[in-house]
CSV table of C-alpha atoms in Angstrom, one decimal:
chain,number,residue,atom,x,y,z
O,1,MET,CA,13.0,16.4,-52.4
O,2,ASN,CA,9.9,14.7,-50.5
O,3,GLU,CA,6.5,15.6,-50.6
O,4,ARG,CA,4.5,15.4,-47.9
O,5,PHE,CA,0.5,14.2,-47.7
O,6,GLU,CA,-2.4,13.5,-45.2
O,7,LEU,CA,-4.4,11.2,-45.6
O,8,THR,CA,-7.7,12.0,-43.6
O,9,SER,CA,-9.1,8.2,-42.8
O,10,THR,CA,-13.0,10.3,-42.9
O,11,THR,CA,-13.0,11.6,-46.5
O,12,ALA,CA,-9.7,8.3,-47.4
O,13,CYS,CA,-8.0,10.9,-48.9
O,14,LEU,CA,-4.2,12.1,-49.9
O,15,ARG,CA,-4.1,15.9,-49.3
O,16,PRO,CA,-0.1,17.9,-49.7
O,17,LEU,CA,0.2,19.7,-46.4
O,18,THR,CA,3.0,22.5,-46.7
O,19,GLU,CA,6.6,22.2,-46.1
O,20,THR,CA,6.9,23.7,-43.0
O,21,GLY,CA,7.3,21.4,-39.8
O,22,ALA,CA,5.0,23.2,-37.9
O,23,ASP,CA,2.1,21.6,-39.8
O,24,ILE,CA,3.2,18.2,-39.5
O,25,PRO,CA,0.9,17.1,-35.6
O,26,GLU,CA,3.1,15.8,-33.2
O,27,GLY,CA,2.6,11.9,-33.4
O,28,SER,CA,4.1,8.8,-34.2
O,29,GLU,CA,6.7,7.8,-37.0
O,30,VAL,CA,6.5,4.6,-38.9
O,31,ARG,CA,8.6,3.8,-42.0
O,32,GLY,CA,6.8,2.2,-44.9
O,33,SER,CA,10.0,0.1,-45.8
O,34,HIS,CA,9.6,-1.9,-42.3
O,35,CYS,CA,5.8,-2.4,-43.0
O,36,ARG,CA,5.9,-4.0,-46.4
O,37,THR,CA,4.1,-6.8,-45.1
O,38,SER,CA,1.5,-7.0,-42.5
O,39,LYS,CA,3.9,-9.1,-40.3
O,40,ASP,CA,6.2,-6.5,-40.7
O,41,LEU,CA,3.6,-3.4,-40.0
O,42,PHE,CA,2.2,-5.0,-36.8
O,43,GLY,CA,5.4,-5.2,-35.7
O,44,ALA,CA,6.4,-2.1,-36.9
O,45,TRP,CA,2.6,0.0,-35.7
O,46,ALA,CA,3.1,-2.1,-32.2
O,47,THR,CA,6.1,-0.5,-30.8
O,48,ALA,CA,5.2,3.0,-32.4
O,49,LEU,CA,1.6,3.0,-30.8
O,50,GLY,CA,2.0,0.6,-27.6
O,51,PHE,CA,0.0,-1.7,-28.3
O,52,PRO,CA,0.2,-4.2,-25.5
O,53,ASP,CA,2.6,-6.9,-25.1
O,54,TYR,CA,-0.7,-9.2,-25.6
O,55,PHE,CA,-1.1,-7.8,-28.9
O,56,GLY,CA,-1.8,-10.6,-31.5
O,57,HIS,CA,-0.1,-9.9,-34.7
O,58,ASN,CA,-3.2,-10.4,-36.6
O,59,TRP,CA,-6.1,-7.6,-38.4
O,60,ASP,CA,-8.9,-8.5,-35.6
O,61,ALA,CA,-5.5,-7.7,-32.5
O,62,PHE,CA,-5.0,-4.3,-34.5
O,63,HIS,CA,-8.2,-3.2,-34.6
O,64,ASP,CA,-8.1,-3.7,-31.5
O,65,CYS,CA,-5.2,-1.9,-30.0
O,66,LEU,CA,-5.7,0.7,-32.4
O,67,ARG,CA,-9.0,1.7,-31.1
O,68,ASP,CA,-7.7,1.3,-27.7
O,69,CYS,CA,-5.3,3.8,-28.2
O,70,LEU,CA,-7.9,6.5,-29.6
O,71,ARG,CA,-9.6,6.9,-26.5
O,72,GLY,CA,-7.8,9.8,-25.4
O,73,ALA,CA,-9.0,13.7,-26.1
O,74,VAL,CA,-6.1,14.2,-28.8
O,75,PRO,CA,-6.0,12.7,-31.8
O,76,THR,CA,-3.6,10.2,-33.0
O,77,THR,CA,-1.5,11.0,-35.4
O,78,VAL,CA,1.2,8.2,-37.4
O,79,VAL,CA,3.3,9.9,-39.8
O,80,VAL,CA,4.2,6.9,-42.3
O,81,ARG,CA,7.8,8.0,-44.2
O,82,GLU,CA,8.5,6.0,-47.4
O,83,ALA,CA,5.0,5.9,-46.9
O,84,GLY,CA,5.7,4.0,-51.1
O,85,ASP,CA,6.6,1.2,-49.7
O,86,LEU,CA,3.7,0.5,-47.0
O,87,LEU,CA,2.1,-2.6,-47.8
O,88,VAL,CA,4.0,-3.1,-51.0
O,89,ASP,CA,4.4,-7.2,-50.9
O,90,GLU,CA,0.7,-7.6,-50.3
O,91,PRO,CA,-1.9,-7.7,-52.3
O,92,GLU,CA,-3.5,-4.3,-53.1
O,93,SER,CA,-7.0,-5.8,-50.7
O,94,VAL,CA,-4.7,-5.9,-47.9
O,95,LEU,CA,-4.2,-2.1,-48.7
O,96,ALA,CA,-7.4,-1.5,-48.8
O,97,LEU,CA,-7.9,-3.8,-45.4
O,98,LEU,CA,-6.0,-1.1,-43.6
O,99,ILE,CA,-7.1,1.9,-45.2
O,100,PHE,CA,-10.8,0.5,-43.8
O,101,MET,CA,-9.9,0.4,-40.1
O,102,LEU,CA,-8.0,3.4,-40.9
O,103,SER,CA,-11.3,4.9,-41.8
O,104,ARG,CA,-12.9,3.5,-38.8
O,105,ALA,CA,-11.0,4.2,-36.5
O,106,ALA,CA,-10.9,8.3,-37.3
O,107,GLY,CA,-14.2,8.2,-37.0
O,108,ASP,CA,-17.6,10.8,-38.4
O,109,ASP,CA,-16.2,14.1,-37.9
O,110,SER,CA,-14.0,15.3,-40.3
O,111,THR,CA,-13.4,18.5,-38.7
O,112,ALA,CA,-11.9,16.0,-35.7
O,113,PRO,CA,-10.7,13.2,-37.1
O,114,ARG,CA,-9.6,10.6,-33.5
O,115,PHE,CA,-7.0,9.8,-36.3
O,116,VAL,CA,-4.9,11.4,-38.4
O,117,LEU,CA,-2.4,9.8,-41.2
O,118,LEU,CA,0.1,11.3,-42.7
O,119,LEU,CA,2.2,10.2,-45.9
O,120,ASP,CA,5.7,11.1,-46.2
O,121,ASP,CA,7.8,10.4,-49.4
O,122,THR,CA,8.8,11.9,-53.0
O,123,PRO,CA,6.3,13.2,-55.6
O,124,ASP,CA,7.1,9.6,-57.7
O,125,SER,CA,6.3,7.5,-54.9
O,126,LEU,CA,3.6,9.2,-53.4
O,127,SER,CA,1.7,8.6,-56.7
O,128,GLN,CA,2.8,5.0,-57.2
O,129,LEU,CA,1.1,4.4,-53.4
O,130,ALA,CA,-2.0,6.4,-55.1
O,131,ARG,CA,-2.3,3.9,-57.9
O,132,ARG,CA,-2.6,1.0,-55.4
O,133,MET,CA,-4.9,2.3,-53.5
O,134,GLU,CA,-6.9,3.0,-56.3
O,135,GLN,CA,-6.7,-0.7,-57.6
O,136,ALA,CA,-7.6,-2.0,-54.2
O,137,GLY,CA,-11.2,0.5,-55.0
O,138,ILE,CA,-10.4,3.6,-52.7
O,139,THR,CA,-11.0,6.7,-53.8
O,140,VAL,CA,-8.0,8.8,-54.3
O,141,PRO,CA,-9.0,12.4,-55.3
O,142,THR,CA,-6.7,14.3,-57.5
O,143,LEU,CA,-3.7,15.4,-55.2
O,144,ARG,CA,-3.6,19.2,-55.1
O,145,ASN,CA,-1.4,21.5,-53.1
O,146,GLN,CA,-2.3,23.8,-50.5
O,147,ALA,CA,-0.9,27.3,-49.6
C-alpha cells in the first residue's frame, strides 16, 4: 500500500495525507522514476507544468519558469508518484537545491502557499527519501498520521 505525504515548501516537512482522493488537490503529476537526474526532472516538470518552448533545461531557467507558473490566484500543486526515485541518481545537494527552489516558490504564508508538493510512494521509499533529504541538510520532522 502506498502512503501519500505532503511537502509544503514553507515548512519543508513531510506530512501524511489521508487515503481518500478528495484530500489531494488537483494538480500536475510527475513520476519520480522519470526524474532520477536533473536533466530528466527538467523535461518531466516542463511537460507537466507547461513550461514554454524556450525553457533552457537548467536550474536558473527552471526557477524562472516555476515562478512564472505561480502567478495565478490558485496554488500550483505537483504530485510526485514513485517519489523515492526523485533525483536518486544525483548528489544530495541537487535534491537540496530542488527543495530550496520549491520552498522559495511557495512563499512565506504557510496557511496559503503558492506551491504544494505531494510525494506519493511506499512507506519504505518515502523513508529513504526523508533520509536523503536529511543528508542534504533539509529538516524533515517525524512522519505522523493525520486523521
